Coordinates of N, CA and C in Angstrom, one line a residue:
Chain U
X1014 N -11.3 -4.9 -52.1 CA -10.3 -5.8 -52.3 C -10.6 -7.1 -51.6
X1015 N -11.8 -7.9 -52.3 CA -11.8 -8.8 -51.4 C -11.2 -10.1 -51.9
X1016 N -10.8 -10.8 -51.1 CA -10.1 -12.2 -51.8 C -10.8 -12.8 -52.7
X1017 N -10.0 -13.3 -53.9 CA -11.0 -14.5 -54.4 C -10.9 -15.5 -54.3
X1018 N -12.3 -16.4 -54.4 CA -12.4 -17.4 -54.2 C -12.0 -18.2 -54.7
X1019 N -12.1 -19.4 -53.7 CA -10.4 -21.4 -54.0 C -11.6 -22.0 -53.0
X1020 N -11.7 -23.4 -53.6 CA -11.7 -24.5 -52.8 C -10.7 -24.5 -51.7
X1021 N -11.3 -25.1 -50.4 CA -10.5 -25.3 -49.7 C -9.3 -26.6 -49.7
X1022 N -10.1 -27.1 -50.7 CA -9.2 -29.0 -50.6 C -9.4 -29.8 -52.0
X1023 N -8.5 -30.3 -52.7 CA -9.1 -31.1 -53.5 C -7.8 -31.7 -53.6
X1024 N -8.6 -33.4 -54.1 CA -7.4 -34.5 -54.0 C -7.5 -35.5 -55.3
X1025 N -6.6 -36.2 -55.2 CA -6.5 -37.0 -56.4 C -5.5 -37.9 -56.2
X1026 N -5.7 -39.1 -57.0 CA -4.5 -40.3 -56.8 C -3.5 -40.2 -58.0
X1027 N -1.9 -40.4 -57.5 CA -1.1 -40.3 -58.5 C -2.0 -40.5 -60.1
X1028 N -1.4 -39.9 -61.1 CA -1.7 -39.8 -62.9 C -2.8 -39.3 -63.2
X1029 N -3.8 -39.1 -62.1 CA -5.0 -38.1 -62.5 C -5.0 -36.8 -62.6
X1030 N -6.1 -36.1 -62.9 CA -6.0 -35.0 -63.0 C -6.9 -34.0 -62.4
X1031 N -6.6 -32.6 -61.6 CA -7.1 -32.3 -60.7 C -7.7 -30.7 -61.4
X1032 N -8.5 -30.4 -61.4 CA -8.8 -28.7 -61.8 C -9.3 -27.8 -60.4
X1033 N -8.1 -26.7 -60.2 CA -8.9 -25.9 -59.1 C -9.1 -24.5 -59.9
X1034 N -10.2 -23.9 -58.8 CA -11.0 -22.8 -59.6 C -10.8 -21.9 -58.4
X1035 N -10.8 -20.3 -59.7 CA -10.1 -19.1 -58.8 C -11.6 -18.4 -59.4
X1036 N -12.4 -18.1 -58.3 CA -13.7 -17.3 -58.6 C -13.5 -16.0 -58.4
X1037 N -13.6 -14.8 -59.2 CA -13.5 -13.2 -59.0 C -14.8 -12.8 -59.5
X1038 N -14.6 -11.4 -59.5 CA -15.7 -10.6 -60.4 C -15.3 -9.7 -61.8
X1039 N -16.0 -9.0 -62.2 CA -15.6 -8.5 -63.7 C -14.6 -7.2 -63.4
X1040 N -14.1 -7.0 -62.3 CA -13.5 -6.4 -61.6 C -11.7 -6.4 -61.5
X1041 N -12.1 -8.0 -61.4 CA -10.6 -8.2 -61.2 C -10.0 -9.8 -62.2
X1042 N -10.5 -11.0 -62.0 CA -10.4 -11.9 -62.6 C -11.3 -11.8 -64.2
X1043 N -12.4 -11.7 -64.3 CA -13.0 -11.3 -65.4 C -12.7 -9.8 -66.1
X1044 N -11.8 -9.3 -65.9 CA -11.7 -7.6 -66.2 C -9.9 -7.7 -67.1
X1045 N -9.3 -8.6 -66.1 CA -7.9 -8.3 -66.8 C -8.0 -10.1 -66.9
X1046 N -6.8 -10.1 -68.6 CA -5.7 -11.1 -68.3 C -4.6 -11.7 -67.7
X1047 N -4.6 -11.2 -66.5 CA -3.5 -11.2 -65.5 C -3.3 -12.0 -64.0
X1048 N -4.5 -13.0 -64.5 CA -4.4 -14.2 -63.1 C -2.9 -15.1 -63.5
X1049 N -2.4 -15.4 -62.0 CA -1.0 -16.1 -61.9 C -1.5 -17.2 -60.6
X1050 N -0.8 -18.1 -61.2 CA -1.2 -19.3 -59.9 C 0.4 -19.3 -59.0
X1051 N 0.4 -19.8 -57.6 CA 1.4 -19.8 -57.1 C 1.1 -21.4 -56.2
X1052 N 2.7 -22.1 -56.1 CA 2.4 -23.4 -55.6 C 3.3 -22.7 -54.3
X1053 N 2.8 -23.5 -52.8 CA 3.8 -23.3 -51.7 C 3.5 -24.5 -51.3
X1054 N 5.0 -25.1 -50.6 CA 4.9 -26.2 -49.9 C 5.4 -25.7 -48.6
X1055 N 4.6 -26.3 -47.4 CA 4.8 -25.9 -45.9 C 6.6 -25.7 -45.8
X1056 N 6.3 -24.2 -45.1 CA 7.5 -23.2 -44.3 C 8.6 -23.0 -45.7
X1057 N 7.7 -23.2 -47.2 CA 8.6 -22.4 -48.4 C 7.8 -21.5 -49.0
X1058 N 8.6 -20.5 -49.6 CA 8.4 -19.6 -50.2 C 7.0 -19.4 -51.6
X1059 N 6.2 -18.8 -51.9 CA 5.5 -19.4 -53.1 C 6.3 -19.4 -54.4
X1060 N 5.8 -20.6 -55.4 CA 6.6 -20.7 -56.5 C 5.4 -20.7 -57.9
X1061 N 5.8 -19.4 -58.3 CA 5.4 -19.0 -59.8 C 5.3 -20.4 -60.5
X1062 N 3.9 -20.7 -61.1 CA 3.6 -21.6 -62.1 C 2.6 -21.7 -63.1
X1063 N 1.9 -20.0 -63.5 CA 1.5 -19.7 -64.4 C 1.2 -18.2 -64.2
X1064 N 1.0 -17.5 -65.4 CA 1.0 -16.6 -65.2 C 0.1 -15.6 -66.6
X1065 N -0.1 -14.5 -66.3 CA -0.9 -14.7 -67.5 C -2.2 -15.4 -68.0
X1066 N -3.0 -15.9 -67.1 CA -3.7 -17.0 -67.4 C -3.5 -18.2 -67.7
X1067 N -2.2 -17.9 -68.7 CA -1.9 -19.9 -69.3 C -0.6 -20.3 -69.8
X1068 N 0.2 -18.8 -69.2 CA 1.3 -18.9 -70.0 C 2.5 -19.8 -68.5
X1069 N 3.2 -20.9 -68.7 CA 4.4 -21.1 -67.9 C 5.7 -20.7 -68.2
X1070 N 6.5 -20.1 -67.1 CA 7.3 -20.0 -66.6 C 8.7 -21.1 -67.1
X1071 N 9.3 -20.9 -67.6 CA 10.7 -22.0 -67.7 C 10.8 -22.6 -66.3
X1072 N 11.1 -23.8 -66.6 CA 11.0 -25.0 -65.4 C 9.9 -25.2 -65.1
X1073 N 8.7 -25.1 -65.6 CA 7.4 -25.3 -64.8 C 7.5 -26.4 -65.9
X1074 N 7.0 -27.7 -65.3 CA 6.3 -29.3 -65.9 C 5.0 -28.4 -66.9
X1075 N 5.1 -29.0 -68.2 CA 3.9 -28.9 -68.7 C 2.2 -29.5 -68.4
X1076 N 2.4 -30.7 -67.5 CA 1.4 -31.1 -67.0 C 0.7 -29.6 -66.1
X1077 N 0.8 -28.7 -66.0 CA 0.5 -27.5 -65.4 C -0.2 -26.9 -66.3
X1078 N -1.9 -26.4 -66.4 CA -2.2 -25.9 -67.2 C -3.4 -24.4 -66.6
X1079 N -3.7 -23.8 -67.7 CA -4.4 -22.4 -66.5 C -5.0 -21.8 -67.7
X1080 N -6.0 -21.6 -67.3 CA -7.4 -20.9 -68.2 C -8.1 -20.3 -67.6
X1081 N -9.4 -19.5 -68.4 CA -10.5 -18.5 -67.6 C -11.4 -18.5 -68.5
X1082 N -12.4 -18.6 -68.0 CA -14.2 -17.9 -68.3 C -14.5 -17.1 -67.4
X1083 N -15.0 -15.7 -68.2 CA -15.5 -14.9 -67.3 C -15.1 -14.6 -66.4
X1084 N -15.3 -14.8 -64.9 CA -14.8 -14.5 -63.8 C -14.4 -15.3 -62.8
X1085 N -13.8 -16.3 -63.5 CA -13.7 -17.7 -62.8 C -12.0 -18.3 -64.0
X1086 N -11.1 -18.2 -63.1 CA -9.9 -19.0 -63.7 C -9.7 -20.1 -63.1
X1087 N -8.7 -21.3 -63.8 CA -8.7 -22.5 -63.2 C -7.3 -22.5 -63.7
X1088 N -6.6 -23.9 -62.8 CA -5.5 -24.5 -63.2 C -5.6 -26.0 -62.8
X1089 N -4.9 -26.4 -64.1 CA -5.1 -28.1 -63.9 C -3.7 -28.5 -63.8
X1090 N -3.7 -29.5 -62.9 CA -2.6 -30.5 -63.0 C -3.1 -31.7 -63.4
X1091 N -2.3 -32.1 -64.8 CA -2.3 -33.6 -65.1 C -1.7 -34.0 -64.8
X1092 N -1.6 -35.6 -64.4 CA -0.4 -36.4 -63.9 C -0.5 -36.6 -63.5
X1093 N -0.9 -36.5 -62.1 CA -0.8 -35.7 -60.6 C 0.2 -36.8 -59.9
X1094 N 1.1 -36.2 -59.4 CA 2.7 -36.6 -59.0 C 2.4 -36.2 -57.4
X1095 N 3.5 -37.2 -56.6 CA 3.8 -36.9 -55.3 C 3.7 -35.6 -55.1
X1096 N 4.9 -34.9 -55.6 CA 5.5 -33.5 -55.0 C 4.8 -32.4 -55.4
X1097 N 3.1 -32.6 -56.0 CA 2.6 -31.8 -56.4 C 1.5 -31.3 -55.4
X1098 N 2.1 -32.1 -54.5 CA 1.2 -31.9 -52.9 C 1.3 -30.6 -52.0
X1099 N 0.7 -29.7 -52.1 CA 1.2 -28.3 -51.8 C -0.2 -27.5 -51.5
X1100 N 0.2 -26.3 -51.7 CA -0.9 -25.3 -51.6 C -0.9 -24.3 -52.7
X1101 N -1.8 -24.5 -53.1 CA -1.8 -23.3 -54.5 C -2.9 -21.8 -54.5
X1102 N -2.3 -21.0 -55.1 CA -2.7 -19.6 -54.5 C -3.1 -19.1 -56.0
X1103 N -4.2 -18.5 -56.2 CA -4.5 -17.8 -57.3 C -4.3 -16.5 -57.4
X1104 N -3.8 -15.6 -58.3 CA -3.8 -14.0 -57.6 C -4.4 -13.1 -59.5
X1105 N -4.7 -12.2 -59.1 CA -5.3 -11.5 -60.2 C -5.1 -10.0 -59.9
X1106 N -4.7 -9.3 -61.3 CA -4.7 -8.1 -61.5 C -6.1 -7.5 -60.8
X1107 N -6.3 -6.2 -60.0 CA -7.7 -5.7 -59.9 C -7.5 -4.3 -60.0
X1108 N -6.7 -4.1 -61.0 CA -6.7 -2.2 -61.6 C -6.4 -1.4 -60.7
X1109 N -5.9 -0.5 -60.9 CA -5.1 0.7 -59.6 C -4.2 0.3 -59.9
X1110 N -3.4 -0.7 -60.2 CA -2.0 -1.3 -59.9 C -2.4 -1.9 -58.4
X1111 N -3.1 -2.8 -58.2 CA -3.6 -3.6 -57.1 C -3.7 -5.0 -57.4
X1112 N -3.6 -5.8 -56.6 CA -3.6 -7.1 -56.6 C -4.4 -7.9 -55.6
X1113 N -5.1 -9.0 -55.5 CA -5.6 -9.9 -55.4 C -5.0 -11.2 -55.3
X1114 N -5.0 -11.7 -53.9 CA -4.6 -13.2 -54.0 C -6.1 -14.1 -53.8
X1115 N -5.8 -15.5 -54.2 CA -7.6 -16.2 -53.4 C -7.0 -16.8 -52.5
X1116 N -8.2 -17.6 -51.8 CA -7.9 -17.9 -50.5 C -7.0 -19.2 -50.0
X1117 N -6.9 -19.7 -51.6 CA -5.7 -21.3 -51.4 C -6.1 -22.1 -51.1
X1118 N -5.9 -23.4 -52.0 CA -6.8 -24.8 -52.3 C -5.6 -25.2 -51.7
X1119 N -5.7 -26.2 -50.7 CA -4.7 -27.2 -50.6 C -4.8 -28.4 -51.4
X1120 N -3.7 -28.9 -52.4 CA -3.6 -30.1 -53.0 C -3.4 -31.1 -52.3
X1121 N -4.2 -32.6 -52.5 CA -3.8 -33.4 -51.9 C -3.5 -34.7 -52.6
X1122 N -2.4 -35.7 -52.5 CA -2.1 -36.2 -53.4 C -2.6 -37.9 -52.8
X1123 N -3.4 -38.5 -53.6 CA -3.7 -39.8 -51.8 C -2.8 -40.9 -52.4
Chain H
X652 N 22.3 -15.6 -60.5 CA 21.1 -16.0 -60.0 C 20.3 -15.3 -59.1
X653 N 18.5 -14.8 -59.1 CA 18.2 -14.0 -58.4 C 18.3 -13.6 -56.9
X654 N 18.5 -13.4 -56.3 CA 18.1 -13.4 -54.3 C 17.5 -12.4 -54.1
X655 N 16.4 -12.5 -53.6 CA 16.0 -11.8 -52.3 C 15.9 -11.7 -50.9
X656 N 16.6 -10.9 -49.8 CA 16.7 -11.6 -48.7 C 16.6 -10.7 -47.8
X657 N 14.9 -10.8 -47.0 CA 14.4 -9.7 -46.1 C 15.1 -10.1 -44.8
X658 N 14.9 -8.8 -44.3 CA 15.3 -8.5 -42.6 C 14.3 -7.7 -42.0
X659 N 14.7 -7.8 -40.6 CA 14.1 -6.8 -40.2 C 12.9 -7.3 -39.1
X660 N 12.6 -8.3 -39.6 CA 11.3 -8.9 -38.8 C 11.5 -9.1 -36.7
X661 N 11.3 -9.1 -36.0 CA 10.5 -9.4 -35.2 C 9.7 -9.4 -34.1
X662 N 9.6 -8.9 -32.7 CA 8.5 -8.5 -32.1 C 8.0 -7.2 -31.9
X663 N 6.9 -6.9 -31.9 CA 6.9 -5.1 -31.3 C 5.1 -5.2 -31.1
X664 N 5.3 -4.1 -29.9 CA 4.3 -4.3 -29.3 C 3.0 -3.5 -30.1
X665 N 2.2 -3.7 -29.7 CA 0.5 -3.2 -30.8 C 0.7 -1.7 -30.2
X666 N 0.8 -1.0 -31.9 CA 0.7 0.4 -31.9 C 2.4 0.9 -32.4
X667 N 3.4 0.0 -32.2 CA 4.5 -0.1 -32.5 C 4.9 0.3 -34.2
X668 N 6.1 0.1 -34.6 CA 7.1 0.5 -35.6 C 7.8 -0.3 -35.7
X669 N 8.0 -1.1 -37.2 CA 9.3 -1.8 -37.3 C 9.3 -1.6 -39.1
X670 N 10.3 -1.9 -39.7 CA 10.8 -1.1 -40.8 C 11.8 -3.1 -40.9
X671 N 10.8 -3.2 -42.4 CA 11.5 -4.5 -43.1 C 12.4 -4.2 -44.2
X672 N 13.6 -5.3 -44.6 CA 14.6 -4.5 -45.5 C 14.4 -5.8 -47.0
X673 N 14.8 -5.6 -47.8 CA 14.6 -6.6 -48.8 C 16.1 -6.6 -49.3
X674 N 17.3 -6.8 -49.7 CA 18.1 -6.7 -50.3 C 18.3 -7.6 -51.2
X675 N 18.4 -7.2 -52.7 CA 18.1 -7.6 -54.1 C 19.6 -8.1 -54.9
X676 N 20.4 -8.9 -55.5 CA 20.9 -9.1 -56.1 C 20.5 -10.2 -57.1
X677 N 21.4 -9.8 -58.0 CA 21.5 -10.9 -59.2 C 20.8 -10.3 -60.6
X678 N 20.3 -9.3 -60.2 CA 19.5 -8.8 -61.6 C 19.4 -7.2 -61.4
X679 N 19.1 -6.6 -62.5 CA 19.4 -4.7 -62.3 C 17.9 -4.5 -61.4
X680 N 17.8 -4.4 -60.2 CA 17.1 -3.8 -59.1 C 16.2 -2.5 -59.9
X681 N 16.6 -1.5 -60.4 CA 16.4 -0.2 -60.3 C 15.6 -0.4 -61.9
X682 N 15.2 -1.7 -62.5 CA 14.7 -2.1 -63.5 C 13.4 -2.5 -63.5
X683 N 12.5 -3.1 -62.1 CA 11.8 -3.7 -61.8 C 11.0 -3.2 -60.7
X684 N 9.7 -3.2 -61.0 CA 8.4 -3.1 -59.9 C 8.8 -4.1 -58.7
X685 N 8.8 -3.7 -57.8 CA 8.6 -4.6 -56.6 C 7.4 -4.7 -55.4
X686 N 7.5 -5.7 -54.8 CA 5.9 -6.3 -53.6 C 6.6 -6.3 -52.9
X687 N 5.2 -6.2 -51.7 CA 5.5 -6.8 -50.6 C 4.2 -7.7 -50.7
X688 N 4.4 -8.9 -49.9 CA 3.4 -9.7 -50.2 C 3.5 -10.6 -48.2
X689 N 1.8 -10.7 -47.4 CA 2.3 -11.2 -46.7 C 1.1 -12.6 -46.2
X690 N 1.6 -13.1 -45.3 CA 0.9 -14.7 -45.0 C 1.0 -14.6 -43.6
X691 N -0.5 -14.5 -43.1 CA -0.5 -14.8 -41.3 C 0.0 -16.3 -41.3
X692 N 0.0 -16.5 -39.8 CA 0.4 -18.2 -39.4 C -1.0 -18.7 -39.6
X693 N -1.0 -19.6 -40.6 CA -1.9 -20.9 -40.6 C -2.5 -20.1 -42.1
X694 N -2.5 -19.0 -42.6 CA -3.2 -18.1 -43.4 C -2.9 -18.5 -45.2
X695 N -3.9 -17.8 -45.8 CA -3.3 -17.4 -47.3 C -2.4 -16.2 -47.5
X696 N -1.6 -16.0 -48.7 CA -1.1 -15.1 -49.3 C -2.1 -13.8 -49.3
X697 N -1.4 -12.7 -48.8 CA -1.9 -11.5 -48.8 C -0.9 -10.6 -49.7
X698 N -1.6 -9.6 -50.6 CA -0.8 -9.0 -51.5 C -1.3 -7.7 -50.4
X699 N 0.3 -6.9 -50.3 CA 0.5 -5.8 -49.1 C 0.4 -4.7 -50.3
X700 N 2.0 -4.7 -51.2 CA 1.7 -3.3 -51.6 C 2.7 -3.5 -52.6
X701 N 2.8 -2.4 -53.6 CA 4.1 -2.5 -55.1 C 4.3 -1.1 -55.0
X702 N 5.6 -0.8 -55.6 CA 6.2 0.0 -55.9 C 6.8 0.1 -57.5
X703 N 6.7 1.5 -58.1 CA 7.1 1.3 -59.4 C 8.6 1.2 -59.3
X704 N 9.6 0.8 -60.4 CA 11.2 0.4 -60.8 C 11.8 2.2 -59.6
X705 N 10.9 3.2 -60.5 CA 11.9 4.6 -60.0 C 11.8 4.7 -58.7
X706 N 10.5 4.1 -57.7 CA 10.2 4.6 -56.5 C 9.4 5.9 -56.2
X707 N 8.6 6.2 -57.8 CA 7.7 7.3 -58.5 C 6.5 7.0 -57.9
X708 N 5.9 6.0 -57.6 CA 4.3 5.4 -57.7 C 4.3 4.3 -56.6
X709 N 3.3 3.9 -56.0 CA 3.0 2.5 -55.4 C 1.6 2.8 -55.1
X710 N 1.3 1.6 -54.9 CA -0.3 1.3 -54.0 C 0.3 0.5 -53.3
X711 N -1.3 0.4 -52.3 CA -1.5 -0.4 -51.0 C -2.7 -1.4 -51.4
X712 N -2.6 -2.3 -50.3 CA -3.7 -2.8 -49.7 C -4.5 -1.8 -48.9
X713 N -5.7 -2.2 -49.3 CA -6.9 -1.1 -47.7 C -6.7 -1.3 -46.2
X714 N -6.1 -2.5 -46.3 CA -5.8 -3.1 -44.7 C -4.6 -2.8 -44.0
X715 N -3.5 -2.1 -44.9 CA -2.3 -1.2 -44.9 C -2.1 0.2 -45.2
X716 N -3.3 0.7 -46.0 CA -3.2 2.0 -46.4 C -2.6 2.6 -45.0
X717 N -2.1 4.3 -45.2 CA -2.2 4.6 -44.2 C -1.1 4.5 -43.1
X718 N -0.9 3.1 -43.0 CA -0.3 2.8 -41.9 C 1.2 2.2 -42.2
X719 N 1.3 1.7 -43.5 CA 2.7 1.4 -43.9 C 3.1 2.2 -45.6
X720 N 4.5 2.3 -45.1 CA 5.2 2.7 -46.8 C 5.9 2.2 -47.2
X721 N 5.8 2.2 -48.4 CA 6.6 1.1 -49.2 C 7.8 2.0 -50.1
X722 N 9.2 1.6 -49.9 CA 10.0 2.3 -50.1 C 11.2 1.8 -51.2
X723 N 11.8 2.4 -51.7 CA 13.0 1.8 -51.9 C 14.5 2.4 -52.4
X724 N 16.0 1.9 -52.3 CA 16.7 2.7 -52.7 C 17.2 2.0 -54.0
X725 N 17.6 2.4 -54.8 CA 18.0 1.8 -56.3 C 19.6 2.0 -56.1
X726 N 20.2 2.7 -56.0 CA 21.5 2.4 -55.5 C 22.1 1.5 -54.8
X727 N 21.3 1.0 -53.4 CA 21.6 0.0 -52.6 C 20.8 -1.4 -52.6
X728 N 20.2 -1.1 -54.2 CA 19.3 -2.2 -54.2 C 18.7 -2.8 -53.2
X729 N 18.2 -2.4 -52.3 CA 17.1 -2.6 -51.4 C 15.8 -2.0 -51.1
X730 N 14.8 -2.7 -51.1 CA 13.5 -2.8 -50.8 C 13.1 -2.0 -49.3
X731 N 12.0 -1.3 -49.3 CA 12.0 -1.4 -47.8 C 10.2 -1.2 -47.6
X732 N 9.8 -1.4 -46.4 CA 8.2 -1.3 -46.1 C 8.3 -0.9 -44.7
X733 N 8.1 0.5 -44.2 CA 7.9 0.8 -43.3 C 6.6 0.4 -42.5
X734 N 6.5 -0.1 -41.3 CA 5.2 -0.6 -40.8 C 5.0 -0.1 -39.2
X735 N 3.8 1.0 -39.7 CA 3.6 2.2 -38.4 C 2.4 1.7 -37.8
X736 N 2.0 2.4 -36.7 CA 0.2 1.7 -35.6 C 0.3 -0.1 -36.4
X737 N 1.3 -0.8 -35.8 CA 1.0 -2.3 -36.3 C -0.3 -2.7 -34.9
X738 N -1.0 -3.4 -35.5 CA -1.9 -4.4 -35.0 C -1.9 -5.9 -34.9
X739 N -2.5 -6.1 -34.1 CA -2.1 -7.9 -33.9 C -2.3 -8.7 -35.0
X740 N -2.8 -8.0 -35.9 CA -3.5 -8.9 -37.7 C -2.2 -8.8 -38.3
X741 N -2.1 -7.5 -38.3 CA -0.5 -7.6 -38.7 C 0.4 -8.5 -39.0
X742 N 0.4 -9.4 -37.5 CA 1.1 -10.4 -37.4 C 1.6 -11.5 -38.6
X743 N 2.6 -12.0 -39.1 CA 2.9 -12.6 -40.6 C 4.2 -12.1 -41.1
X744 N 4.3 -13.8 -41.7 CA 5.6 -13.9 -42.6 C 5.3 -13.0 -43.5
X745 N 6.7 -11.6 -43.8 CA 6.4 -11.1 -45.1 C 7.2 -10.8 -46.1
X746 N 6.8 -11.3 -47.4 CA 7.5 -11.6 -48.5 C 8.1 -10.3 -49.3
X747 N 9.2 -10.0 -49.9 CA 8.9 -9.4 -51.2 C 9.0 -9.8 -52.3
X748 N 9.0 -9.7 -53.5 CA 9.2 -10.2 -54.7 C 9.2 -9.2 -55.9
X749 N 9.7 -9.7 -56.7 CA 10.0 -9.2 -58.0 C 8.7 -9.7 -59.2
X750 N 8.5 -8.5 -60.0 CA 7.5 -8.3 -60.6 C 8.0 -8.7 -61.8
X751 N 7.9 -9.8 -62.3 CA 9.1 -10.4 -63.5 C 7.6 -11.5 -64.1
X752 N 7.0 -11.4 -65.1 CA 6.6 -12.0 -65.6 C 4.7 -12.3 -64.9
X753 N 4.8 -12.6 -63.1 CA 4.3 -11.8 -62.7 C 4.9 -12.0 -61.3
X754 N 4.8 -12.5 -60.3 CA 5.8 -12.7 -59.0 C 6.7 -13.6 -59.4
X755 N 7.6 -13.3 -60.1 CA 8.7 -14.7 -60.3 C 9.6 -15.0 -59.3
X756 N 10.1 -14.0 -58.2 CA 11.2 -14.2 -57.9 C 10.5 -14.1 -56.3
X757 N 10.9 -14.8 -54.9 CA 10.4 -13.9 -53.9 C 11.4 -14.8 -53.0
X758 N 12.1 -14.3 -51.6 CA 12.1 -14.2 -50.7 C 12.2 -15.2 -50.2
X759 N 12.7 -15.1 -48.7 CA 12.7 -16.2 -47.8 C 11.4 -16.1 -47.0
X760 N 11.2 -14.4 -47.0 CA 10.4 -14.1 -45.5 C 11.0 -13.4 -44.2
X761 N 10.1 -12.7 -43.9 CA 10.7 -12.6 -42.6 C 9.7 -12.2 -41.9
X762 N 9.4 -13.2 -40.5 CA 8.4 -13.4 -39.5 C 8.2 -11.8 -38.7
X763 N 7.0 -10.9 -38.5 CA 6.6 -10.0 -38.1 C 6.0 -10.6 -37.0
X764 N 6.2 -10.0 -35.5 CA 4.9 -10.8 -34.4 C 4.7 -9.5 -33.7
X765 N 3.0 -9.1 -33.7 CA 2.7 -8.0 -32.7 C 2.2 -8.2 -31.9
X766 N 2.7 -8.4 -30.7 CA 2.0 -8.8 -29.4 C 2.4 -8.0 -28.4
X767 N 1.9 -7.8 -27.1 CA 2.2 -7.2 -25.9 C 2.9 -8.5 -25.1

């Protein structure tokens, strides 16, 4: 069960667009369709914003997008907005009924 | 509207026992797989452990096997994770959440600290 891999940092200026990458093995991210991204902003709870690989949640901005090859998923934010300044978590199914979080990219918005 | 809202959290000394509670409203509890999910200070998201809807099945993490159980009553719609030999790693806000699509729903938290 080891974590998977996130950038530690990636940034961007308002209306661009940013892609962070969730690295696994054929195990866990490459094995199932069942990576979920999570956004947390300092001392809140995490908030569901894809799931499924690519599917969003009601209330989630469309600018929110989530894909995979092989053993490597990603989620993009277009737009890139103030309050999109957070910390995002990648998590993946890894069979047993086990789970996987990565190690969390902080967004930065300049 | 959903809530979840742990208790239970906070100091005990290393090798200690403390028992976290989750109490669930807003949606049929006894319907739904539930986590525990937890975050040291300054850390990432750590997935702890799930339980199936009946309280039939769960896993662990390796870093918990062993040493905590993950419980729950359907009646009183609450959640529970017993946490036995805690260690100072231990230490961490811990979530639970509801298995709805895939963590849709989670918590406030509630801060664990193992120290002497």
């Amino acid at each position: 069960q080891s974590a998977l891999t996130q950038p530690r940092s990636v940034s961007g200026s308002p209306g661009q667009s940013v892609t962070l990458s969730c690295t696994g093995t054929s195990s866990d991210v490459g094995g199932y369709d069942y990576v979920s991204w999570y956004q947390q902003h300092p001392g809140k709870a995490p908030r569901l914003m894809i799931y499924n690989v690519s599917k969003r949640p009601s209330g989630v901005p469309d600018r929110f997008s989530g894909s995979k090859s092989g053993n490597t998923a990603s989620l993009t934010i277009s737009g890139l907005q103030a309050e999109d300044e957070a910390d995002y978590y990648c998590c993946s199914y890894a069979g047993s009924y086990l789970d996987v979080f990565g190690t969390g990219t902080e967004v930065t918005v300049l | 509207e959903v809530q979840l809202v742990e208790s239970g959290g906070g100091l005990v000394q290393p090798g200690g026992s403390l028992r976290l509670s989750c109490a669930a409203s807003g949606f049929t509890f006894s319907s739904y797989w539930m986590h525990w999910v937890r975050q040291g200070p300054g850390k990432g998201l750590v997935w702890v452990s799930r339980i199936k809807n009946d309280g039939s099945y769960a896993t662990y993490a390796d870093s918990v096997k062993g040493r905590f159980t993950i419980s729950r009553d359907n009646a009183k719609n609450t959640l529970y994770l017993q946490m036995n030999s805690l260690r100072a790693e231990d230490t961490a806000v811990y979530y639970c959440a509801r298995e709805y699509l895939a963590l849709a729903d989670w918590g406030q938290g509630a801060l664990v600290t193992v120290s002497s």
